[in-house]
PDB file of C-alpha atoms and ligand atoms in Angstrom:
ATOM      1  CA  MET A 148      16.842   2.790  -8.621  1.00 51.00           C
ATOM      2  CA  SER A 149      14.739   0.260 -10.488  1.00 57.00           C
ATOM      3  CA  ASP A 150      17.291  -0.990 -12.931  1.00 94.00           C
ATOM      4  CA  ILE A 151      19.684  -3.868 -12.212  1.00 98.00           C
ATOM      5  CA  ALA A 152      22.210  -2.484 -14.738  1.00 98.00           C
ATOM      6  CA  ALA A 153      22.442   0.785 -12.786  1.00 98.00           C
ATOM      7  CA  ILE A 154      22.834  -1.052  -9.487  1.00 98.00           C
ATOM      8  CA  MET A 155      25.618  -3.206 -10.953  1.00 98.00           C
ATOM      9  CA  GLN A 156      27.448  -0.071 -12.035  1.00 98.00           C
ATOM     10  CA  LEU A 157      27.403   1.701  -8.668  1.00 98.00           C
ATOM     11  CA  ALA A 158      30.839   0.204  -7.914  1.00 98.00           C
ATOM     12  CA  PRO A 159      33.085  -2.533  -9.348  1.00 98.00           C
ATOM     13  CA  VAL A 160      32.351  -4.878  -6.426  1.00 98.00           C
ATOM     14  CA  ILE A 161      29.169  -5.977  -4.673  1.00 98.00           C
ATOM     15  CA  PRO A 162      30.101  -7.266  -1.207  1.00 98.00           C
ATOM     16  CA  VAL A 163      28.328 -10.516  -0.329  1.00 98.00           C
ATOM     17  CA  LEU A 164      27.458 -10.263   3.356  1.00 98.00           C
ATOM     18  CA  THR A 165      26.411 -12.966   5.791  1.00 98.00           C
ATOM     19  CA  VAL A 166      25.437 -11.187   8.991  1.00 98.00           C
ATOM     20  CA  GLU A 167      24.584 -13.000  12.221  1.00 98.00           C
ATOM     21  CA  HIS A 168      23.646 -10.059  14.439  1.00 98.00           C
ATOM     22  CA  VAL A 169      21.357  -7.199  13.584  1.00 98.00           C
ATOM     23  CA  ALA A 170      23.446  -4.902  15.794  1.00 98.00           C
ATOM     24  CA  ASP A 171      26.230  -5.171  13.204  1.00 98.00           C
ATOM     25  CA  ALA A 172      24.013  -4.110  10.299  1.00 98.00           C
ATOM     26  CA  GLN A 173      24.248  -0.344  10.486  1.00 98.00           C
ATOM     27  CA  PRO A 174      27.987  -0.001  11.263  1.00 98.00           C
ATOM     28  CA  LEU A 175      28.756  -2.567   8.570  1.00 98.00           C
ATOM     29  CA  ALA A 176      26.757  -0.736   5.909  1.00 98.00           C
ATOM     30  CA  GLU A 177      28.298   2.579   6.968  1.00 98.00           C
ATOM     31  CA  ALA A 178      31.801   1.087   6.786  1.00 98.00           C
ATOM     32  CA  LEU A 179      31.210  -0.223   3.269  1.00 98.00           C
ATOM     33  CA  VAL A 180      29.615   2.961   1.956  1.00 98.00           C
ATOM     34  CA  ALA A 181      32.475   4.967   3.479  1.00 98.00           C
ATOM     35  CA  GLY A 182      34.850   2.864   1.384  1.00 98.00           C
ATOM     36  CA  GLY A 183      32.844   3.516  -1.789  1.00 98.00           C
ATOM     37  CA  LEU A 184      30.777   0.341  -2.083  1.00 98.00           C
ATOM     38  CA  ARG A 185      27.072   1.130  -2.251  1.00 98.00           C
ATOM     39  CA  ALA A 186      25.298  -1.981  -3.555  1.00 98.00           C
ATOM     40  CA  LEU A 187      25.290  -4.491  -0.690  1.00 98.00           C
ATOM     41  CA  GLU A 188      24.048  -8.078  -0.922  1.00 98.00           C
ATOM     42  CA  ILE A 189      22.698  -9.557   2.311  1.00 98.00           C
ATOM     43  CA  THR A 190      22.509 -13.318   2.058  1.00 98.00           C
ATOM     44  CA  LEU A 191      19.384 -14.927   3.481  1.00 98.00           C
ATOM     45  CA  ARG A 192      21.499 -17.463   5.330  1.00 97.00           C
ATOM     46  CA  THR A 193      21.082 -16.305   8.905  1.00 98.00           C
ATOM     47  CA  PRO A 194      17.954 -15.917  11.033  1.00 98.00           C
ATOM     48  CA  ALA A 195      18.777 -12.205  11.348  1.00 98.00           C
ATOM     49  CA  ALA A 196      19.045 -11.535   7.593  1.00 98.00           C
ATOM     50  CA  LEU A 197      15.651  -9.843   7.089  1.00 98.00           C
ATOM     51  CA  ASP A 198      16.156  -7.652  10.158  1.00 98.00           C
ATOM     52  CA  VAL A 199      19.627  -6.806   8.855  1.00 98.00           C
ATOM     53  CA  ILE A 200      18.075  -5.605   5.588  1.00 98.00           C
ATOM     54  CA  ARG A 201      15.568  -3.502   7.584  1.00 98.00           C
ATOM     55  CA  ALA A 202      18.380  -2.004   9.648  1.00 98.00           C
ATOM     56  CA  MET A 203      20.613  -1.230   6.651  1.00 98.00           C
ATOM     57  CA  LYS A 204      18.106   0.097   4.179  1.00 96.00           C
ATOM     58  CA  ASP A 205      18.101   3.630   5.566  1.00 93.00           C
ATOM     59  CA  VAL A 206      21.882   3.992   5.744  1.00 98.00           C
ATOM     60  CA  GLU A 207      22.677   6.925   3.497  1.00 98.00           C
ATOM     61  CA  GLY A 208      24.205   5.880   0.208  1.00 98.00           C
ATOM     62  CA  ALA A 209      23.508   2.169   0.662  1.00 98.00           C
ATOM     63  CA  VAL A 210      21.477   0.217  -1.874  1.00 98.00           C
ATOM     64  CA  VAL A 211      20.650  -2.964  -0.012  1.00 98.00           C
ATOM     65  CA  GLY A 212      19.734  -6.164  -1.806  1.00 98.00           C
ATOM     66  CA  ALA A 213      18.970  -9.712  -0.757  1.00 98.00           C
ATOM     67  CA  GLY A 214      20.903 -12.777  -1.858  1.00 98.00           C
ATOM     68  CA  THR A 215      20.454 -16.528  -1.624  1.00 98.00           C
ATOM     69  CA  ILE A 216      16.870 -16.165  -2.843  1.00 98.00           C
ATOM     70  CA  LEU A 217      15.816 -19.718  -3.627  1.00 98.00           C
ATOM     71  CA  ALA A 218      12.036 -19.386  -3.859  1.00 97.00           C
ATOM     72  CA  PRO A 219       9.366 -16.729  -4.525  1.00 97.00           C
ATOM     73  CA  LYS A 220       8.467 -16.584  -0.824  1.00 97.00           C
ATOM     74  CA  HIS A 221      12.052 -15.558   0.004  1.00 96.00           C
ATOM     75  CA  LEU A 222      11.835 -12.847  -2.627  1.00 98.00           C
ATOM     76  CA  ASP A 223       8.586 -11.512  -1.155  1.00 97.00           C
ATOM     77  CA  ALA A 224       9.965 -11.498   2.394  1.00 98.00           C
ATOM     78  CA  ALA A 225      13.122  -9.690   1.303  1.00 98.00           C
ATOM     79  CA  PHE A 226      11.184  -7.161  -0.744  1.00 98.00           C
ATOM     80  CA  GLN A 227       8.853  -6.479   2.213  1.00 97.00           C
ATOM     81  CA  ALA A 228      11.926  -5.969   4.414  1.00 98.00           C
ATOM     82  CA  GLY A 229      13.146  -3.284   2.035  1.00 98.00           C
ATOM     83  CA  ALA A 230      15.504  -5.065  -0.351  1.00 98.00           C
ATOM     84  CA  ARG A 231      15.968  -2.994  -3.498  1.00 98.00           C
ATOM     85  CA  PHE A 232      17.394  -5.791  -5.601  1.00 98.00           C
ATOM     86  CA  ILE A 233      17.311  -9.558  -5.522  1.00 98.00           C
ATOM     87  CA  VAL A 234      20.173 -11.985  -6.171  1.00 98.00           C
ATOM     88  CA  SER A 235      19.685 -15.702  -6.687  1.00 98.00           C
ATOM     89  CA  PRO A 236      22.349 -18.373  -7.165  1.00 98.00           C
ATOM     90  CA  GLY A 237      20.261 -19.772 -10.026  1.00 98.00           C
ATOM     91  CA  LEU A 238      17.435 -18.918 -12.378  1.00 98.00           C
ATOM     92  CA  THR A 239      13.895 -20.216 -12.075  1.00 98.00           C
ATOM     93  CA  GLU A 240      10.857 -19.033 -13.982  1.00 97.00           C
ATOM     94  CA  ARG A 241       8.901 -18.638 -10.743  1.00 97.00           C
ATOM     95  CA  ILE A 242      11.480 -16.289  -9.244  1.00 98.00           C
ATOM     96  CA  ALA A 243      11.740 -14.315 -12.487  1.00 97.00           C
ATOM     97  CA  GLU A 244       7.948 -13.984 -12.597  1.00 97.00           C
ATOM     98  CA  GLU A 245       7.738 -12.944  -8.954  1.00 97.00           C
ATOM     99  CA  ALA A 246      10.425 -10.298  -9.420  1.00 97.00           C
ATOM    100  CA  GLY A 247       8.482  -8.951 -12.390  1.00 96.00           C
ATOM    101  CA  VAL A 248       5.256  -8.797 -10.369  1.00 95.00           C
ATOM    102  CA  ALA A 249       6.992  -7.069  -7.436  1.00 95.00           C
ATOM    103  CA  GLY A 250       8.841  -4.758  -9.812  1.00 96.00           C
ATOM    104  CA  VAL A 251      12.157  -5.450  -8.092  1.00 97.00           C
ATOM    105  CA  PRO A 252      15.423  -5.715 -10.064  1.00 98.00           C
ATOM    106  CA  LEU A 253      16.649  -9.306 -10.299  1.00 98.00           C
ATOM    107  CA  LEU A 254      20.175 -10.668 -10.719  1.00 98.00           C
ATOM    108  CA  PRO A 255      19.741 -14.411 -11.266  1.00 98.00           C
ATOM    109  CA  GLY A 256      22.604 -16.869 -11.390  1.00 98.00           C
ATOM    110  CA  VAL A 257      23.683 -18.703 -14.532  1.00 98.00           C
ATOM    111  CA  ALA A 258      26.603 -21.018 -15.177  1.00 98.00           C
ATOM    112  CA  THR A 259      26.002 -22.475 -18.646  1.00 98.00           C
ATOM    113  CA  ALA A 260      25.069 -21.352 -22.157  1.00 98.00           C
ATOM    114  CA  THR A 261      21.662 -22.988 -21.818  1.00 98.00           C
ATOM    115  CA  GLU A 262      20.970 -21.058 -18.621  1.00 98.00           C
ATOM    116  CA  VAL A 263      21.923 -17.772 -20.289  1.00 98.00           C
ATOM    117  CA  MET A 264      19.554 -18.648 -23.146  1.00 98.00           C
ATOM    118  CA  ARG A 265      16.770 -19.416 -20.679  1.00 98.00           C
ATOM    119  CA  GLY A 266      17.319 -16.018 -19.082  1.00 97.00           C
ATOM    120  CA  LEU A 267      17.346 -14.202 -22.410  1.00 97.00           C
ATOM    121  CA  ASP A 268      14.146 -16.045 -23.268  1.00 97.00           C
ATOM    122  CA  LEU A 269      12.576 -14.616 -20.095  1.00 96.00           C
ATOM    123  CA  GLY A 270      13.631 -11.119 -21.123  1.00 96.00           C
ATOM    124  CA  LEU A 271      16.610 -10.938 -18.755  1.00 97.00           C
ATOM    125  CA  THR A 272      20.007  -9.673 -19.856  1.00 97.00           C
ATOM    126  CA  HIS A 273      21.933  -9.220 -16.589  1.00 98.00           C
ATOM    127  CA  PHE A 274      23.148 -12.252 -14.675  1.00 98.00           C
ATOM    128  CA  LYS A 275      25.247 -13.375 -11.762  1.00 98.00           C
ATOM    129  CA  PHE A 276      27.813 -15.872 -13.082  1.00 98.00           C
ATOM    130  CA  PHE A 277      27.909 -18.419 -10.298  1.00 98.00           C
ATOM    131  CA  PRO A 278      30.002 -20.103  -9.059  1.00 98.00           C
ATOM    132  CA  ALA A 279      32.409 -18.114 -11.198  1.00 98.00           C
ATOM    133  CA  GLU A 280      35.719 -19.828 -10.589  1.00 98.00           C
ATOM    134  CA  GLN A 281      34.299 -23.339 -10.530  1.00 98.00           C
ATOM    135  CA  ALA A 282      32.098 -22.741 -13.597  1.00 98.00           C
ATOM    136  CA  GLY A 283      34.937 -21.753 -15.905  1.00 98.00           C
ATOM    137  CA  GLY A 284      36.175 -18.402 -14.659  1.00 98.00           C
ATOM    138  CA  ALA A 285      37.029 -15.433 -16.837  1.00 98.00           C
ATOM    139  CA  SER A 286      37.675 -17.558 -19.928  1.00 98.00           C
ATOM    140  CA  MET A 287      34.096 -18.850 -19.780  1.00 98.00           C
ATOM    141  CA  LEU A 288      32.735 -15.290 -19.722  1.00 98.00           C
ATOM    142  CA  LYS A 289      35.025 -14.378 -22.596  1.00 98.00           C
ATOM    143  CA  ALA A 290      33.509 -17.245 -24.571  1.00 98.00           C
ATOM    144  CA  PHE A 291      29.957 -16.130 -23.642  1.00 98.00           C
ATOM    145  CA  ALA A 292      30.630 -12.709 -25.209  1.00 97.00           C
ATOM    146  CA  GLY A 293      30.445 -14.146 -28.749  1.00 97.00           C
ATOM    147  CA  PRO A 294      26.977 -15.688 -28.826  1.00 98.00           C
ATOM    148  CA  PHE A 295      25.491 -13.561 -26.034  1.00 98.00           C
ATOM    149  CA  ALA A 296      26.480 -10.039 -27.061  1.00 97.00           C
ATOM    150  CA  ALA A 297      23.684  -8.430 -25.025  1.00 95.00           C
ATOM    151  CA  ALA A 298      24.337 -10.307 -21.781  1.00 98.00           C
ATOM    152  CA  ARG A 299      26.149  -8.674 -18.866  1.00 98.00           C
ATOM    153  CA  PHE A 300      27.521 -10.465 -15.831  1.00 98.00           C
ATOM    154  CA  CYS A 301      28.494 -10.184 -12.184  1.00 98.00           C
ATOM    155  CA  PRO A 302      30.851 -13.117 -11.552  1.00 98.00           C
ATOM    156  CA  THR A 303      30.642 -14.308  -7.954  1.00 98.00           C
ATOM    157  CA  GLY A 304      32.088 -17.320  -6.175  1.00 98.00           C
ATOM    158  CA  GLY A 305      35.823 -17.611  -5.719  1.00 98.00           C
ATOM    159  CA  VAL A 306      36.417 -14.000  -6.751  1.00 98.00           C
ATOM    160  CA  SER A 307      39.221 -12.378  -4.756  1.00 98.00           C
ATOM    161  CA  PRO A 308      41.580  -9.394  -4.917  1.00 97.00           C
ATOM    162  CA  GLY A 309      43.883 -11.711  -6.902  1.00 97.00           C
ATOM    163  CA  ASN A 310      41.510 -12.344  -9.796  1.00 98.00           C
ATOM    164  CA  ALA A 311      38.896  -9.544  -9.654  1.00 98.00           C
ATOM    165  CA  GLU A 312      40.740  -7.346 -12.144  1.00 98.00           C
ATOM    166  CA  THR A 313      40.878 -10.145 -14.724  1.00 98.00           C
ATOM    167  CA  TYR A 314      37.097 -10.378 -14.582  1.00 98.00           C
ATOM    168  CA  LEU A 315      36.575  -6.620 -14.526  1.00 98.00           C
ATOM    169  CA  ALA A 316      38.684  -6.209 -17.665  1.00 98.00           C
ATOM    170  CA  LEU A 317      36.074  -8.133 -19.663  1.00 98.00           C
ATOM    171  CA  PRO A 318      33.592  -5.914 -21.553  1.00 98.00           C
ATOM    172  CA  ASN A 319      30.632  -8.113 -20.548  1.00 98.00           C
ATOM    173  CA  VAL A 320      31.429  -7.844 -16.816  1.00 98.00           C
ATOM    174  CA  LEU A 321      29.829  -4.867 -15.056  1.00 98.00           C
ATOM    175  CA  CYS A 322      30.935  -5.795 -11.537  1.00 98.00           C
ATOM    176  CA  VAL A 323      32.039  -8.754  -9.442  1.00 98.00           C
ATOM    177  CA  GLY A 324      30.656 -10.082  -6.165  1.00 98.00           C
ATOM    178  CA  GLY A 325      32.539 -11.490  -3.230  1.00 98.00           C
ATOM    179  CA  SER A 326      32.691 -12.068   0.482  1.00 98.00           C
ATOM    180  CA  TRP A 327      36.330 -11.048   0.962  1.00 98.00           C
ATOM    181  CA  ILE A 328      35.587  -7.396   1.739  1.00 98.00           C
ATOM    182  CA  ALA A 329      33.608  -8.192   4.869  1.00 98.00           C
ATOM    183  CA  THR A 330      34.027 -11.793   5.934  1.00 98.00           C
ATOM    184  CA  PRO A 331      31.920 -13.204   8.780  1.00 97.00           C
ATOM    185  CA  GLU A 332      35.091 -13.102  10.925  1.00 97.00           C
ATOM    186  CA  LEU A 333      35.718  -9.392  10.276  1.00 98.00           C
ATOM    187  CA  ILE A 334      32.061  -8.620  10.943  1.00 98.00           C
ATOM    188  CA  ALA A 335      32.098 -10.620  14.196  1.00 97.00           C
ATOM    189  CA  ALA A 336      35.199  -8.711  15.271  1.00 98.00           C
ATOM    190  CA  GLY A 337      33.597  -5.351  14.480  1.00 98.00           C
ATOM    191  CA  ALA A 338      36.598  -4.574  12.276  1.00 98.00           C
ATOM    192  CA  TRP A 339      34.915  -1.620  10.596  1.00 98.00           C
ATOM    193  CA  THR A 340      38.158   0.225   9.808  1.00 98.00           C
ATOM    194  CA  GLU A 341      39.593  -2.832   8.064  1.00 98.00           C
ATOM    195  CA  ILE A 342      36.314  -3.347   6.194  1.00 98.00           C
ATOM    196  CA  THR A 343      36.359   0.267   4.994  1.00 98.00           C
ATOM    197  CA  ALA A 344      39.980  -0.200   3.853  1.00 98.00           C
ATOM    198  CA  ARG A 345      39.050  -3.349   1.919  1.00 98.00           C
ATOM    199  CA  ALA A 346      36.015  -1.597   0.445  1.00 98.00           C
ATOM    200  CA  ARG A 347      38.158   1.331  -0.665  1.00 98.00           C
ATOM    201  CA  ALA A 348      40.617  -1.012  -2.382  1.00 98.00           C
ATOM    202  CA  ALA A 349      37.730  -2.849  -4.046  1.00 98.00           C
ATOM    203  CA  ALA A 350      36.104   0.406  -5.191  1.00 98.00           C
ATOM    204  CA  ALA A 351      39.385   1.386  -6.858  1.00 98.00           C
ATOM    205  CA  LEU A 352      39.548  -1.787  -8.965  1.00 97.00           C
ATOM    206  CA  ARG A 353      39.091  -1.438 -12.738  1.00 80.00           C
TER     207      ARG A 353
HETATM  208  C1  3PG B 177      28.204 -16.616  -2.147  1.00 95.47           C
HETATM  209  O1  3PG B 177      27.036 -16.637  -2.514  1.00 95.47           O
HETATM  210  O2  3PG B 177      28.639 -17.184  -1.135  1.00 95.47           O
HETATM  211  C2  3PG B 177      29.087 -15.821  -2.990  1.00 95.47           C
HETATM  212  O3  3PG B 177      29.242 -16.483  -4.179  1.00 95.47           O
HETATM  213  C3  3PG B 177      30.369 -15.457  -2.350  1.00 95.47           C
HETATM  214  O4  3PG B 177      31.360 -16.296  -2.743  1.00 95.47           O
HETATM  215  P1  3PG B 177      32.823 -16.111  -2.153  1.00 95.47           P
HETATM  216  O5  3PG B 177      32.712 -16.374  -0.681  1.00 95.47           O
HETATM  217  O6  3PG B 177      33.645 -17.119  -2.883  1.00 95.47           O
HETATM  218  O7  3PG B 177      33.218 -14.685  -2.445  1.00 95.47           O
END
């Protein structure tokens, strides 16, 4: 799956996962896939993150990506670990170039019209809208639809079961991202049944 648009359309929600212990990786991925969520974003915010990607990448049905990519060297490390897509909170030319060289789908963050234009200028059309709630929420994305007809978004940051459907109702939103499906607390507790239930509810949105 080499296309970020296809990855964004695997399910209405991409869970954003911060995983402390590699032992949790496989049961977590299995719990999410069982609930119908296949694209999984592992944030590079813990020392275990790259090992978590390695441990999850062979879980059947999972398409494991890396988030919190702040520099090309993070992208390379994640790609080597087996990440099949890359998410960044922002957009830099160096990261866009590196993703192109590696041939890995990229979902870079934007929050303003100028940032969307910079992305379009680099040949990108699919963006994370981050931080979604703080940057203007669904009404901001509605306003982006006029000038940026080709752009598609994954709002992330402050998205919850209470507002996800408002975002998903927008034609320029392909999916949303969020940490509510598998919070660090649920993961630490090994609450796989609860995580599957949350994933199932998220997969049924839209
Ligand atoms: C993040 O990168 O932390 C994501 O934006 C998740 O945000 P959330 O915790 O508000 O869902």
